[in-house]
Amino acid sequence: MNALEFSLLVGLGSVAAGFLGSLTGLGGGVVIVPLLALAFGVDIRYAIGASLVSVIATSSGAAAAYVKEGYSNLRIGMFLEIATTFGALAGAFLAARMSPSAIAVIFGVVLFYSAYLSNRSRPEHPSTARPDPLATALRMDSTYPTIDGPQSYSVHNVPGGFGLMFVAGGLSGLLGIGSGAVKVLAMDQVMRIPFKVSTTTSNFMIGVTAAASTGVYLSRGYIDPVLIMPVMLGTLAGSMLGATVLTRAKSRILRIVFSLVILTLGVELIYNGLTGRL
């Protein structure tokens, strides 16, 4: 295919990736990297570099809408970004010293886990328990909008969530993803924050995490402007579309479709990684 056809196809795939990433809080990188590496034959390190930039675009497109709607908790996001930023830098430096095949296998495992997590049922309103003293001191407890009016919630186990955020940042730098799966896990399961708040705050955070490791990939020459342009524009459009849908639609069917897609991509990545085709 010529350059125009390549850009159009990559752009269309990026729209879908940005939409799914915004709607689920997992970040579009879980689709972008396998899409570029498997469908278009792009070197996985260049795919990761393009994905990191697209993650920044996804976060920029969705975060503004979520903050305006009152879903994202900025205090939680900025505090947890301390851990994810250091983790992202560590993961980016590690990626330069690993083979593409090893990265592909790790990515495939992360995709399997992301599929499980995205399809796992969660209570919309966690049970009331004593708030975390650290969360109270940092004024993390807040409210989010529902059809019945503002719903209050309390934050728990801040140290446990902070530790998982370092792991999330490491995966982001290593694999070029927003690592939203681990971020949502930390906030939803460990810190017991309502799912929509976890998802939207994850979207707010993934751009900062990706920006921390993008500089490392740029310095090593893995940021290709020709590849990045359609990826960035597509994910930005998809993320803004996903932000408008999330506030008024249930995404159960979408989660099932998303899980099937990334499970397929995970199998392909692990197979190609183990056979040395990447």
mmCIF file with all atom_site columns, C-alpha atoms in Angstrom, residues 31-44 47 104 111 264-273 277-278:
data_model
loop_
_atom_site.group_PDB
_atom_site.id
_atom_site.type_symbol
_atom_site.label_atom_id
_atom_site.label_alt_id
_atom_site.label_comp_id
_atom_site.label_asym_id
_atom_site.label_entity_id
_atom_site.label_seq_id
_atom_site.pdbx_PDB_ins_code
_atom_site.Cartn_x
_atom_site.Cartn_y
_atom_site.Cartn_z
_atom_site.occupancy
_atom_site.B_iso_or_equiv
_atom_site.pdbx_formal_charge
_atom_site.auth_seq_id
_atom_site.auth_comp_id
_atom_site.auth_asym_id
_atom_site.auth_atom_id
_atom_site.pdbx_PDB_model_num
ATOM 1  C CA . VAL A 1 31  ? -4.933 -1.961  20.818 1.00 0.00 ? 31  VAL A CA 1
ATOM 2  C CA . ILE A 1 32  ? -2.535 0.428   19.065 1.00 0.00 ? 32  ILE A CA 1
ATOM 3  C CA . VAL A 1 33  ? 0.703  -1.502  19.698 1.00 0.00 ? 33  VAL A CA 1
ATOM 4  C CA . PRO A 1 34  ? -0.558 -4.934  18.534 1.00 0.00 ? 34  PRO A CA 1
ATOM 5  C CA . LEU A 1 35  ? -2.380 -3.290  15.625 1.00 0.00 ? 35  LEU A CA 1
ATOM 6  C CA . LEU A 1 36  ? 0.779  -1.624  14.334 1.00 0.00 ? 36  LEU A CA 1
ATOM 7  C CA . ALA A 1 37  ? 3.086  -4.564  15.068 1.00 0.00 ? 37  ALA A CA 1
ATOM 8  C CA . LEU A 1 38  ? 0.879  -7.377  13.784 1.00 0.00 ? 38  LEU A CA 1
ATOM 9  C CA . ALA A 1 39  ? -1.307 -5.822  11.078 1.00 0.00 ? 39  ALA A CA 1
ATOM 10 C CA . PHE A 1 40  ? 1.134  -3.289  9.620  1.00 0.00 ? 40  PHE A CA 1
ATOM 11 C CA . GLY A 1 41  ? 4.495  -4.907  10.388 1.00 0.00 ? 41  GLY A CA 1
ATOM 12 C CA . VAL A 1 42  ? 5.857  -1.914  12.331 1.00 0.00 ? 42  VAL A CA 1
ATOM 13 C CA . ASP A 1 43  ? 8.844  -2.567  14.602 1.00 0.00 ? 43  ASP A CA 1
ATOM 14 C CA . ILE A 1 44  ? 7.384  -2.984  18.090 1.00 0.00 ? 44  ILE A CA 1
ATOM 15 C CA . ALA A 1 47  ? 4.821  1.055   17.696 1.00 0.00 ? 47  ALA A CA 1
ATOM 16 C CA . ALA A 1 104 ? 5.731  -8.991  22.889 1.00 0.00 ? 104 ALA A CA 1
ATOM 17 C CA . LEU A 1 111 ? -3.584 -8.128  27.385 1.00 0.00 ? 111 LEU A CA 1
ATOM 18 C CA . THR A 1 264 ? -7.063 -12.377 20.111 1.00 0.00 ? 264 THR A CA 1
ATOM 19 C CA . LEU A 1 265 ? -4.280 -9.791  19.951 1.00 0.00 ? 265 LEU A CA 1
ATOM 20 C CA . GLY A 1 266 ? -2.694 -11.269 23.074 1.00 0.00 ? 266 GLY A CA 1
ATOM 21 C CA . VAL A 1 267 ? -2.558 -14.750 21.538 1.00 0.00 ? 267 VAL A CA 1
ATOM 22 C CA . GLU A 1 268 ? -1.002 -13.327 18.373 1.00 0.00 ? 268 GLU A CA 1
ATOM 23 C CA . LEU A 1 269 ? 1.617  -11.346 20.272 1.00 0.00 ? 269 LEU A CA 1
ATOM 24 C CA . ILE A 1 270 ? 2.671  -14.265 22.470 1.00 0.00 ? 270 ILE A CA 1
ATOM 25 C CA . TYR A 1 271 ? 2.821  -16.638 19.500 1.00 0.00 ? 271 TYR A CA 1
ATOM 26 C CA . ASN A 1 272 ? 4.881  -14.248 17.388 1.00 0.00 ? 272 ASN A CA 1
ATOM 27 C CA . GLY A 1 273 ? 7.092  -13.387 20.336 1.00 0.00 ? 273 GLY A CA 1
ATOM 28 C CA . ARG A 1 277 ? 8.677  -13.189 14.417 1.00 0.00 ? 277 ARG A CA 1
ATOM 29 C CA . LEU A 1 278 ? 8.727  -9.787  16.104 1.00 0.00 ? 278 LEU A CA 1
#
